Short mmCIF file of C-alpha atoms in Angstrom, two decimals:
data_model
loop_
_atom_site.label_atom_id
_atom_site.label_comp_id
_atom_site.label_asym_id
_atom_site.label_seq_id
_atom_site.Cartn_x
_atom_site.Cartn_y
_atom_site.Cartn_z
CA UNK B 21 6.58 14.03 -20.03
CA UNK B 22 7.13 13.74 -23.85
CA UNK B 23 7.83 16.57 -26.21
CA UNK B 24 4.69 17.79 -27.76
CA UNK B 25 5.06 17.14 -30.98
CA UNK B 26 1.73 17.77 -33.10
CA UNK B 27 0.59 14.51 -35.42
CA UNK B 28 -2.49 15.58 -37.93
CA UNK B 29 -4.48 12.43 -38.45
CA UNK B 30 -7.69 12.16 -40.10
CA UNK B 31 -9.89 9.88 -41.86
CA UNK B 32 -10.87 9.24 -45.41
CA UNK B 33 -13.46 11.87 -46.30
CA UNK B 34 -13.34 13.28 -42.71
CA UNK B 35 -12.10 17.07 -43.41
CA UNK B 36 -13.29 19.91 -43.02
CA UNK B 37 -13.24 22.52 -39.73
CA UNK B 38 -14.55 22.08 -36.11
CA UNK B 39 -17.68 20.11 -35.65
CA UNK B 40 -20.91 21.26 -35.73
CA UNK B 41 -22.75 24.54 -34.98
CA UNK B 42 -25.07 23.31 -32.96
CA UNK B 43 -24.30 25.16 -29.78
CA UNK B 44 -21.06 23.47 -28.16
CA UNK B 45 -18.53 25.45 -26.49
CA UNK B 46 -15.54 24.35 -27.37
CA UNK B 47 -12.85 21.55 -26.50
CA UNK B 48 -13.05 19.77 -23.27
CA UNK B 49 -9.42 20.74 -21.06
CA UNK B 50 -6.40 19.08 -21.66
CA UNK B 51 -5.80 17.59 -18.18
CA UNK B 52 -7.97 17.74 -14.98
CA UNK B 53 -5.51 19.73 -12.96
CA UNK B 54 -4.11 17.01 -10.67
CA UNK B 55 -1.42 18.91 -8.51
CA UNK B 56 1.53 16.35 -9.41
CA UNK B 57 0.24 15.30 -13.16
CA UNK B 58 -2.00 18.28 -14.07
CA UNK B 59 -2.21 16.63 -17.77
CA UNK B 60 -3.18 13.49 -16.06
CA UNK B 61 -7.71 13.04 -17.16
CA UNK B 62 -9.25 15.24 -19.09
CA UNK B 63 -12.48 17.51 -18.49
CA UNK B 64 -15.34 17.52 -20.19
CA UNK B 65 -16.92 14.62 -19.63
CA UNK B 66 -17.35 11.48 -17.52
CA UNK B 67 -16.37 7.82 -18.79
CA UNK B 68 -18.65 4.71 -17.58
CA UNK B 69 -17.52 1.88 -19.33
CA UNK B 70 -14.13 0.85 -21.30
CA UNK B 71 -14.47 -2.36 -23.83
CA UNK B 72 -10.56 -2.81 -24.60
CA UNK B 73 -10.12 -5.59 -27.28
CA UNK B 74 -6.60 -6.20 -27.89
CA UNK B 75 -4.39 -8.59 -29.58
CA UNK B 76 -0.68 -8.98 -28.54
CA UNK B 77 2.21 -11.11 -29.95
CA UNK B 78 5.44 -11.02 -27.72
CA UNK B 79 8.03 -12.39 -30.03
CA UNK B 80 7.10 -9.20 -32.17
CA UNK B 81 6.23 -6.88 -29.00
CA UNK B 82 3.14 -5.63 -30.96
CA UNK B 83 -0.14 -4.85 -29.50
CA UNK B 84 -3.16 -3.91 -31.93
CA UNK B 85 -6.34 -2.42 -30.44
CA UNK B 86 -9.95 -0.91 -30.25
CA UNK B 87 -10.78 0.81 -27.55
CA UNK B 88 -14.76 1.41 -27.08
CA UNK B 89 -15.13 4.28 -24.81
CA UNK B 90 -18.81 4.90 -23.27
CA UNK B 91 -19.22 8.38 -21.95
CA UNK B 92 -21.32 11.37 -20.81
CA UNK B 93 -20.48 14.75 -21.79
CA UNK B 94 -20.51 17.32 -18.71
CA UNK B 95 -20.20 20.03 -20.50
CA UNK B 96 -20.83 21.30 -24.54
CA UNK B 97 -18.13 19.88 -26.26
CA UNK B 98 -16.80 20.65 -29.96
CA UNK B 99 -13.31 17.96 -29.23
CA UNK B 100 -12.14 15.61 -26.65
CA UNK B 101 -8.97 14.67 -25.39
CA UNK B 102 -7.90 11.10 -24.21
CA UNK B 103 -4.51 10.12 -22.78
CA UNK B 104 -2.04 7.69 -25.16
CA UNK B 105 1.55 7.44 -24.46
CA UNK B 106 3.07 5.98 -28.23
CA UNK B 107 1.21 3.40 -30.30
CA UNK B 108 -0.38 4.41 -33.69
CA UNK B 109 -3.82 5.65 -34.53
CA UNK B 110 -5.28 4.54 -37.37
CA UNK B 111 -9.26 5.16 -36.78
CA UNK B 112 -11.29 7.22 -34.26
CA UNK B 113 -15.09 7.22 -34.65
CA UNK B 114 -17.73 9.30 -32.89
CA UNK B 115 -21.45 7.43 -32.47
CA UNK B 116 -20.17 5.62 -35.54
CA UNK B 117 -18.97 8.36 -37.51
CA UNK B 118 -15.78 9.41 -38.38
CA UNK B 119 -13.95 11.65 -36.34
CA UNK B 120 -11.04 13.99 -37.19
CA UNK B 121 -8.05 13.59 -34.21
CA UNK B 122 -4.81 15.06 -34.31
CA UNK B 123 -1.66 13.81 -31.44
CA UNK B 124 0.66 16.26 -29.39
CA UNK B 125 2.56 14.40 -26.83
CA UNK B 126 0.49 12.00 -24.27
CA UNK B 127 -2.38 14.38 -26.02
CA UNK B 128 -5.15 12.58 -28.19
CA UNK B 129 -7.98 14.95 -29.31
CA UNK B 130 -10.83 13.55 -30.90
CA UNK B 131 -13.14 16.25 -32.85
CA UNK B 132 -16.32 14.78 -34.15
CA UNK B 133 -18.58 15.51 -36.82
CA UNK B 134 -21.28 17.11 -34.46
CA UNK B 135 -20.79 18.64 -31.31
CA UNK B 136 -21.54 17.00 -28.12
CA UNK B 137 -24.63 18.52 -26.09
CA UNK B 138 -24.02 18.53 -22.52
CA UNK B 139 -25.38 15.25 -20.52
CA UNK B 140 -25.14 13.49 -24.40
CA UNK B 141 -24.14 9.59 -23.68
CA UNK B 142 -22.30 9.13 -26.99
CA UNK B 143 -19.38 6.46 -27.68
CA UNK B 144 -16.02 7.14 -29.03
CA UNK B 145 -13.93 3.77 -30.84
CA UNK B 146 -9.87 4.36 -31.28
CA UNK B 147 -8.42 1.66 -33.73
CA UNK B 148 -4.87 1.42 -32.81
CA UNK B 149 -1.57 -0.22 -32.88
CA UNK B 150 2.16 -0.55 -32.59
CA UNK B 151 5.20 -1.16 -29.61
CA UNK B 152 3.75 -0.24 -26.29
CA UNK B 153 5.60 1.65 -24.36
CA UNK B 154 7.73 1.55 -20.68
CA UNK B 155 6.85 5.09 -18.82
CA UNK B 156 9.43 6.03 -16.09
CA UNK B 157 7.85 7.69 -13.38
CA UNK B 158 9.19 11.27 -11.35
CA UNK B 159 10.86 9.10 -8.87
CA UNK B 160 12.26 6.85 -11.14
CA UNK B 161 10.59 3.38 -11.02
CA UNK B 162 8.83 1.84 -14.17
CA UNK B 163 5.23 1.56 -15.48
CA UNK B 164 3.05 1.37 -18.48
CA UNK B 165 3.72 -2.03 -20.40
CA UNK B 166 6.91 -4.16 -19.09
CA UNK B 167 7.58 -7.05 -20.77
CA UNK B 168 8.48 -10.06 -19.75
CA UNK B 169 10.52 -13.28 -20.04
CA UNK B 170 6.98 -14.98 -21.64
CA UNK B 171 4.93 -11.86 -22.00
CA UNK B 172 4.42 -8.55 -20.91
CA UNK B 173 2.80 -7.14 -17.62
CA UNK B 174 0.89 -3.48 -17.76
CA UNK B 175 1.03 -1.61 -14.48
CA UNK B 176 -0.49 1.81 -14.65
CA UNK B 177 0.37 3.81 -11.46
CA UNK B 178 0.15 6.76 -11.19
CA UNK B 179 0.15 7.33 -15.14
CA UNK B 180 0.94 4.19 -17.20
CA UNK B 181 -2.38 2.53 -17.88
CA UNK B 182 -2.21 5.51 -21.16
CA UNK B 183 0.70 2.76 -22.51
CA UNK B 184 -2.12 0.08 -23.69
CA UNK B 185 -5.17 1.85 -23.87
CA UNK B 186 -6.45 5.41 -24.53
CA UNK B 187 -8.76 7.22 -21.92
CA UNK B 188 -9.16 9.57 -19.22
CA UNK B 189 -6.27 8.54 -17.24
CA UNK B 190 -7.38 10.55 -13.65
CA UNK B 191 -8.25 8.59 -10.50
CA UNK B 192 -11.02 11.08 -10.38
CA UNK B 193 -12.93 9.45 -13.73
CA UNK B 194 -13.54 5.42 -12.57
CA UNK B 195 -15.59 3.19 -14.91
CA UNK B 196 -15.98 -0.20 -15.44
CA UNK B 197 -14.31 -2.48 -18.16
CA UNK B 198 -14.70 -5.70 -20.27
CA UNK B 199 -11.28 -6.38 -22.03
CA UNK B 200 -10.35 -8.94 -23.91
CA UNK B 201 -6.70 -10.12 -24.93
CA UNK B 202 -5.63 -12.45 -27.72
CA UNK B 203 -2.78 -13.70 -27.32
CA UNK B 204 -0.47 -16.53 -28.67
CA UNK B 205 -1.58 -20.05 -27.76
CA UNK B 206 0.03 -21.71 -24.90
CA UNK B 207 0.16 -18.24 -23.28
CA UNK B 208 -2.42 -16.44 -20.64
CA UNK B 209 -3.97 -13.39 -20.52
CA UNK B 210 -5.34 -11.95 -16.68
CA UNK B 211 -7.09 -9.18 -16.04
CA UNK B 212 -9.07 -7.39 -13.73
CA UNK B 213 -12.54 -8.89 -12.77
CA UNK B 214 -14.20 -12.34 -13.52
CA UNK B 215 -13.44 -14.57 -16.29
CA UNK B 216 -15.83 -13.98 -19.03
CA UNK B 217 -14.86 -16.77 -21.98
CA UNK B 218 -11.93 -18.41 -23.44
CA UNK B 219 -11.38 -19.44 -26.86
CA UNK B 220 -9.00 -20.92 -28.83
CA UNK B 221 -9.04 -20.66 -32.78
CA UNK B 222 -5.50 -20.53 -35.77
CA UNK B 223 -3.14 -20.66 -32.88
CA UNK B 224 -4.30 -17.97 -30.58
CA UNK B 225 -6.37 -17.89 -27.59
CA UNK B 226 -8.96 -15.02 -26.50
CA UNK B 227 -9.37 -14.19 -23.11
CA UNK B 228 -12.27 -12.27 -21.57
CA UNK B 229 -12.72 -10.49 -18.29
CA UNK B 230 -15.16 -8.02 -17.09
CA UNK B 231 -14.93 -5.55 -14.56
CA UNK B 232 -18.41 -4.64 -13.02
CA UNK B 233 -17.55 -2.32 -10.37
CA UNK B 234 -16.31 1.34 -10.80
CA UNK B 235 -12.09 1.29 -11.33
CA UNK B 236 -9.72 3.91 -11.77
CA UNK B 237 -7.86 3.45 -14.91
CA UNK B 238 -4.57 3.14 -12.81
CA UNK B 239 -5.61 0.00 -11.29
CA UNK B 240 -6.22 -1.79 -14.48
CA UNK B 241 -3.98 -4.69 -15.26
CA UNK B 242 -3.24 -7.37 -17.93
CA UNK B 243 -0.68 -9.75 -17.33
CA UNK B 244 0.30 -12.32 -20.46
CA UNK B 245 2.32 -14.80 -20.12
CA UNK B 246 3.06 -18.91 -18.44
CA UNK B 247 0.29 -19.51 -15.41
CA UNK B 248 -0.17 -21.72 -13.08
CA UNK B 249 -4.15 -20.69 -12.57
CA UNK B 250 -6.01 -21.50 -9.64
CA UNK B 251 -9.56 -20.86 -7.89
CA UNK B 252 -10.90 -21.30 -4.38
CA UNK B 253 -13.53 -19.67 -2.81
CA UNK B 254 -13.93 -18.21 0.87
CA UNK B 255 -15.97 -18.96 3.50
CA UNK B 256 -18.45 -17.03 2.04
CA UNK B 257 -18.54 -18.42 -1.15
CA UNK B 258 -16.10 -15.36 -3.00
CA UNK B 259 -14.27 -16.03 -5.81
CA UNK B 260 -10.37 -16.23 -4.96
CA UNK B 261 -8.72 -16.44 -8.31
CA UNK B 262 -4.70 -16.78 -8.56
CA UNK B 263 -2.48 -16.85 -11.54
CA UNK B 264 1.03 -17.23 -10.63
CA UNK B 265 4.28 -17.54 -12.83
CA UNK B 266 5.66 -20.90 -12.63
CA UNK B 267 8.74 -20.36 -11.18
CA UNK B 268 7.41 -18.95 -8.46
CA UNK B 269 4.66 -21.31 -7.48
CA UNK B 270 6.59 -23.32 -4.94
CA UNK B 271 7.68 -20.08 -3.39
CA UNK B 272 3.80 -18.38 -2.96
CA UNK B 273 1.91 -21.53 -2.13
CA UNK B 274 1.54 -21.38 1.40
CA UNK B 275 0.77 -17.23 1.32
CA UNK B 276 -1.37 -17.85 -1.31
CA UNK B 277 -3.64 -19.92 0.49
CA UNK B 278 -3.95 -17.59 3.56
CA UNK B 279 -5.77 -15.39 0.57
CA UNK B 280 -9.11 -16.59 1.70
CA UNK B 281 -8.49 -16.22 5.48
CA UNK B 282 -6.84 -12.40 5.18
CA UNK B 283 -10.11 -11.02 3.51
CA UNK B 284 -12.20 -12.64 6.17
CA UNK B 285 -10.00 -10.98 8.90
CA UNK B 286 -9.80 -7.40 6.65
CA UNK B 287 -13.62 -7.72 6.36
CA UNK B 288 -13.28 -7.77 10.44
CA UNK B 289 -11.72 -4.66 10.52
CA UNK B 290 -12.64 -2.66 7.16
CA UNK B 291 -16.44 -4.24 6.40
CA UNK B 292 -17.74 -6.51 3.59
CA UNK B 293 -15.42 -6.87 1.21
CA UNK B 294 -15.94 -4.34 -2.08
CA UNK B 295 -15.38 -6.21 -5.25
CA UNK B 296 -16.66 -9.56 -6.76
CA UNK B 297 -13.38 -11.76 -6.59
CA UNK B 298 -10.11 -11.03 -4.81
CA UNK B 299 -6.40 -13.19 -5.79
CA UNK B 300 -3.66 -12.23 -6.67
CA UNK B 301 -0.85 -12.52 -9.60
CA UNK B 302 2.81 -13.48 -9.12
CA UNK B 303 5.87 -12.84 -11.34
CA UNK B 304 9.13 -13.01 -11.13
CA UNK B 305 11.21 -10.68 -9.18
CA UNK B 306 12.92 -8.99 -12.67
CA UNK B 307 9.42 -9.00 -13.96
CA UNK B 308 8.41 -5.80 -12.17
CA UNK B 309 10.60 -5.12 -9.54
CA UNK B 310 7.41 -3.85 -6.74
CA UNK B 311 3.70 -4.97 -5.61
CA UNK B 312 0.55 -3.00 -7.21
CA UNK B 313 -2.80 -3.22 -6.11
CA UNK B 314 -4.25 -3.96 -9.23
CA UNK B 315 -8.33 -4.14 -8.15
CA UNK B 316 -9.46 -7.66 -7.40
CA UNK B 317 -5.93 -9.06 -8.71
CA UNK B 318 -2.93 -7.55 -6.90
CA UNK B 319 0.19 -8.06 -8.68
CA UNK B 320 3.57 -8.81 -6.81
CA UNK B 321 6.93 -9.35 -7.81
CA UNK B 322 8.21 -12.75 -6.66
CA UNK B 323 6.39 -14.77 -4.09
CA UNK B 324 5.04 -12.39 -1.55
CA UNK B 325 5.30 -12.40 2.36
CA UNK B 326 1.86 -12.32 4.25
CA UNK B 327 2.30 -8.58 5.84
CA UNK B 328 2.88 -7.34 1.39
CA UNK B 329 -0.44 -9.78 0.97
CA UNK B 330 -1.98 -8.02 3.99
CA UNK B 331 -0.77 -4.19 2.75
CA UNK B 332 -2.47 -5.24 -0.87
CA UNK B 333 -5.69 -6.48 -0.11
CA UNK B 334 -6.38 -3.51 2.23
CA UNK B 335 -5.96 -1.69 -0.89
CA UNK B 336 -9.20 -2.86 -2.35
CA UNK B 337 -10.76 -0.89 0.14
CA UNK B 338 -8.69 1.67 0.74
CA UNK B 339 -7.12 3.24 -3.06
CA UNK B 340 -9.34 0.91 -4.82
CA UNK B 341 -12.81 1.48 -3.53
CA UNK B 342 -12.28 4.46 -2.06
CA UNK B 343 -10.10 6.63 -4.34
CA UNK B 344 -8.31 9.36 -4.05
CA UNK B 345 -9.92 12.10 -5.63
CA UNK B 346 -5.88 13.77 -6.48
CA UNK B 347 -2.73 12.47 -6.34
CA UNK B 348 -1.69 14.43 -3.50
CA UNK B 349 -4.43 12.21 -1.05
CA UNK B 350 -1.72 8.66 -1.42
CA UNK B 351 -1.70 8.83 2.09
CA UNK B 352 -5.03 7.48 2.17
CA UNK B 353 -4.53 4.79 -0.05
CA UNK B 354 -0.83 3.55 1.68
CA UNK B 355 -1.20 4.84 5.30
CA UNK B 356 -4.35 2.94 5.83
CA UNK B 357 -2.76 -0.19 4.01
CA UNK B 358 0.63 0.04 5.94
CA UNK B 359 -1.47 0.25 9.32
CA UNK B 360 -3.52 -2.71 8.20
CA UNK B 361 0.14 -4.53 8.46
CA UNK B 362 0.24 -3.25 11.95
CA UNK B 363 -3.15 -4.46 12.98
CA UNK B 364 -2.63 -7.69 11.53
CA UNK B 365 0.89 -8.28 13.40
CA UNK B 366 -1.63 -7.13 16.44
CA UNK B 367 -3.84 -9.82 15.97
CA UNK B 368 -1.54 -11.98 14.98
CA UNK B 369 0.87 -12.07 18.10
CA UNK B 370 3.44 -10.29 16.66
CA UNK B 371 3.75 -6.90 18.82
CA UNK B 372 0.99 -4.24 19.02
CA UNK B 373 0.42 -1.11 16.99
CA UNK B 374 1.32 1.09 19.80
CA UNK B 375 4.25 -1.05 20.01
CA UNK B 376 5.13 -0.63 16.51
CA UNK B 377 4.09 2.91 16.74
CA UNK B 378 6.83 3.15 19.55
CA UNK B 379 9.94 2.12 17.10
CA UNK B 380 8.69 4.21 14.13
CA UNK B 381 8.51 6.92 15.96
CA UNK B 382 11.97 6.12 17.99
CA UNK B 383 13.65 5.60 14.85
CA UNK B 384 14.07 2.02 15.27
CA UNK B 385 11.66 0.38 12.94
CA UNK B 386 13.89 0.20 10.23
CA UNK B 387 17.55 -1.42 9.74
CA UNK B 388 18.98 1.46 8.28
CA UNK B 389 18.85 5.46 9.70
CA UNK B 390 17.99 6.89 6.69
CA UNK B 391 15.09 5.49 5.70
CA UNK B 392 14.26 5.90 9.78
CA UNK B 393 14.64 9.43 9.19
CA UNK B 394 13.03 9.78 6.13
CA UNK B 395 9.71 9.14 7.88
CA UNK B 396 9.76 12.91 8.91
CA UNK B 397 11.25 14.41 5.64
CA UNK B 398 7.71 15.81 4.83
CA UNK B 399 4.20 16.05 5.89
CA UNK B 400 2.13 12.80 4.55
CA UNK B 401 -0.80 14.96 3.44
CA UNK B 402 1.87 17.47 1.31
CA UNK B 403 4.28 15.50 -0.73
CA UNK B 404 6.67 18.03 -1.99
CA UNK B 405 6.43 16.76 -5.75
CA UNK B 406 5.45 14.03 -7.72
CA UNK B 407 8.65 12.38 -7.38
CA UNK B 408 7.38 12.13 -3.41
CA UNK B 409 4.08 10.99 -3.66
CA UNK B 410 4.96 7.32 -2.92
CA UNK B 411 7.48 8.27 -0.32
CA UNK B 412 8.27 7.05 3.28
CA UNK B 413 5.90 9.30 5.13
CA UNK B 414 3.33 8.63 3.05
CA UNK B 415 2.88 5.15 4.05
CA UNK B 416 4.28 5.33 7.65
CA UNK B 417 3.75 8.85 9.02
CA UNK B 418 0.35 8.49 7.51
CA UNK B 419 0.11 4.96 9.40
CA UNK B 420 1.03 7.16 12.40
CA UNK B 421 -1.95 9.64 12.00
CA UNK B 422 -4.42 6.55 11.89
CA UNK B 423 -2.62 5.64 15.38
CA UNK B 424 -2.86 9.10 16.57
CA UNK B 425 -6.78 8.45 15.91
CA UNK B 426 -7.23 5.27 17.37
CA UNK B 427 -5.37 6.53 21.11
CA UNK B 428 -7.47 9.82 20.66
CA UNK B 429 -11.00 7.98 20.17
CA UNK B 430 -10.31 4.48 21.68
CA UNK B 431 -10.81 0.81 20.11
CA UNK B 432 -14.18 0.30 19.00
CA UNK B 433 -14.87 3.45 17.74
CA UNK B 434 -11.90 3.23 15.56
CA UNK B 435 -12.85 0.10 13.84
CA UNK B 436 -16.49 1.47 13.33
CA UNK B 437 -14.91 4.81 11.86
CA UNK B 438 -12.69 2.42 9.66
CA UNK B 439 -15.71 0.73 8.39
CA UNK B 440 -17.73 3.81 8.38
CA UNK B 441 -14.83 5.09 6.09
CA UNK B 442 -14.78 2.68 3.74
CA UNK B 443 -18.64 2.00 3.34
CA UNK B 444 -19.42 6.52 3.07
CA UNK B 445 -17.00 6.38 -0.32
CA UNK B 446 -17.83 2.92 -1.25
CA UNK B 447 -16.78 2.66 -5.37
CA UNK B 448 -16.16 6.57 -5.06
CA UNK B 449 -13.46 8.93 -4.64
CA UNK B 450 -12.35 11.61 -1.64
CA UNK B 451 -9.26 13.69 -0.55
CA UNK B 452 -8.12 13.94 2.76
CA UNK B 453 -10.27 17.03 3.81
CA UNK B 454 -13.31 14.62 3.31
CA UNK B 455 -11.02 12.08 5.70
CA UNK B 456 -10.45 14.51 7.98
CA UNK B 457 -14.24 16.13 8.20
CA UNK B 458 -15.38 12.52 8.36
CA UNK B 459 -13.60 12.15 11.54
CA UNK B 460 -14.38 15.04 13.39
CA UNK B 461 -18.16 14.28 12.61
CA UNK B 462 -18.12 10.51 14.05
CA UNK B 463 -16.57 11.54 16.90
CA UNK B 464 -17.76 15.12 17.55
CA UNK B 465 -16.51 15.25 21.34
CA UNK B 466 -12.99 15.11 20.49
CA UNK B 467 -9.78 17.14 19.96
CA UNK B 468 -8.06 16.35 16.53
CA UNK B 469 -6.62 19.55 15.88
CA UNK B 470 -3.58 18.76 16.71
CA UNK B 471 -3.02 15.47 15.18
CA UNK B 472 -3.68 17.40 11.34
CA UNK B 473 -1.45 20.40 12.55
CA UNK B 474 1.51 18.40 13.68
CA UNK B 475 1.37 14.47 12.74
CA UNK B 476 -0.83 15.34 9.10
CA UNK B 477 0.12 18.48 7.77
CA UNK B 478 3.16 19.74 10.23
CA UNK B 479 6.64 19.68 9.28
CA UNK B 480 9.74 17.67 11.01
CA UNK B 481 9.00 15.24 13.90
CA UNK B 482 5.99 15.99 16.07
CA UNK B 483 6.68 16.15 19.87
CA UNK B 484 6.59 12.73 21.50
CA UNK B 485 2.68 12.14 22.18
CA UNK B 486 1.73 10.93 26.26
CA UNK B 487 1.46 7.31 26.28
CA UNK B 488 -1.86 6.17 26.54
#
């Protein structure tokens, strides 16, 4: 976390004390109280819609933008906060009038002329600029905006999406977005959503994208850079849209058309699929150094294998349409997408779930013992600390509780609770005691007591189950 250092900023003719005395109560909280990143969101209101215009020359590694931010006010507000890591403010505006705003740390508080009644709709515009930042993460890997060889790539898991753009940076607060990215011509920007105009004008091109279903801020992307572009459709007629670094094209071809095959097979298992387009975007290995599930557009590093296409596109469902409501509830995002790998090398011939079920839990399922071991270093539902929250057990002892479920309620009903699952939270957000209540309703005759107690929530390495 940065040092808290106070900025003042305010605007020409914009002084004075706190807005209005027209009721409010005061400032909206600085965080929402996530467990890992309790300065993560902010409270106080709800966001619905983010129109992110930006402008971004690599050579100079400067990004200039205005952020429209649509919201509703939950409560009476005389400030806001927003989340921005660096970059420069140089104008914040309330329903079109200036706004006082001061900085202190990832802290931006807005405090507008007027207060903000509670359920007020009102729109807040940030002008700003400068050299986005690279945000290093508890355990150590790297977010926020990465440049490239060509460009830059902005990843924002759990935290870094507040590197390019300020806003309520919770999974909790989803919106939709329209963002558009100038960039140098030659170059291409990618974002989230469909393709929403092009144009080319002094040497620079503007590209537009628009996000119309809900998204947590974390899965926003915007890749710039060399493309090779591409667009197929599936069976069904959805949009498939791929934009893939060059020097990787040879390498992702053949995975990258299975793309329309895996979402009919994940729509077998999970139900219809929950955004308007799927794809995918490739760069190089250096470029980012892991896979994000980016919604609609996963981004990988390097050409990836079909089980990492599999684990990402499960994600649109599971972490991307349903969200976890805290950081703590990963294991429903990467448990369900690791046992999606599982059910696909079911269908697919290569060994069963039980099967692979059988090695994780004898400790042979990986090459080396310590990652083996570290499947039972801590509960999947508990991460010790935000350092943990993307650890082993959270994507394979939480695969293991979705096995558990499947022996304890058999086949079919699995695959309906899957769907049911995914279609209950559709485009909203739960934790895992709505997961586990969810269960226990659809199949109301069975045990599952022990399966939270010991595979869930226990500690160490559950005894060996009976095989089924």
């Amino acid at each position: 976390m940065t040092a808290a250092v106070a900025v003042a900023g305010c605007a020409g003719g914009a002084s004075g004390g706190p807005g209005g005395s027209d009721g409010s109560d005061g400032p909206g909280s600085v965080g929402v109280g996530d467990p890992y990143f309790p300065k993560a969101g902010n409270g106080g209101y709800d966001v619905s819609h983010y129109a992110l215009d930006l402008a971004y020359d690599p050579a100079a590694h400067h990004l200039t933008g205005t952020a429209t931010i649509t919201a509703r006010a939950t409560e009476d507000l005389t400030a806001l906060n927003l989340d921005l890591e660096g970059l420069d403010v140089e104008r914040v505006t309330v329903d079109g009038g200036r706004a006082r705003w001061r900085r202190a740390g990832q802290e931006l508080t807005v405090r507008p002329a007027k207060g903000l009644d509670r359920h007020r709709t009102f729109r807040v515009v940030v002008r700003y600029s400068g050299a986005p930042v690279t945000v290093t993460d508890p355990d150590g890997s790297e977010e926020g905006w990465l440049r490239t060889a060509d460009g830059a790539v902005a990843l924002g898991q759990p935290t870094g999406s507040m590197a390019w753009f300020p806003g309520n940076h919770h999974p909790s607060d989803k919106a939709t977005y329209t963002v558009t990215a100038t960039v140098p011509e030659g170059l291409r920007a990618v974002s989230n959503g469909e393709p929403a105009g092009e144009r080319t004008k002094g040497g620079r091109t503007a590209f537009t994208w628009r996000t119309t279903e809900p998204m947590a801020s974390y899965l926003a992307v915007l890749a710039v850079g060399r493309y090779e572009t591409g667009r197929t459709t599936t069976r069904d007629g959805l949009p498939v849209h791929t934009a893939v670094d060059p020097r990787q094209a040879a390498a992702s071809r053949a995975v990258l058309a299975r793309l329309p095959e895996a979402v009919e097979w994940a729509e077998g298992w999970f139900g219809p699929y929950p955004f308007s387009s799927a794809g995918a975007i490739v760069e190089r290995p250096e470029d980012a150094g892991y896979a994000l599930e980016t919604q609609n557009r996963p981004v990988f590093a390097g050409a990836p294998s079909t089980l990492l296409l599999v684990h990402e596109l499960a994600h649109q469902w599971y972490g991307n349409s349903v969200t976890p409501k805290t950081w703590r509830d990963m294991w429903l995002n990467e448990g369900f997408a690791t046992y999606a790998e599982w059910l696909w090398r079911e269908d697919h011939g290569d060994g069963t779930a039980q099967e692979t079920f059988d090695a994780v839990y004898a400790g042979t399922y990986f090459p080396d013992t310590a990652t083996n071991e570290a499947v039972w270093s801590f509960p999947p539902a508990r991460p010790p600390d935000a350092a943990h929250i993307s650890g082993v057990p959270v994507y394979q002892r939480g695969a293991l509780v979705l096995h558990r479920i499947r022996r304890t309620v058999g086949d079919g009903a699995f695959r309906a609770l899957l769907r049911g699952w995914a279609a209950k939270h559709r485009h909203g957000n739960a934790d895992t005691a709505d997961f586990t209540a969810y269960v226990e309703r659809s199949a109301p005759d069975e045990e599952f007591d022990g399966i939270w107690s010991d595979w869930l929530y226990g500690e160490g390495k559950p005894a060996r189950p009976s095989k089924p």
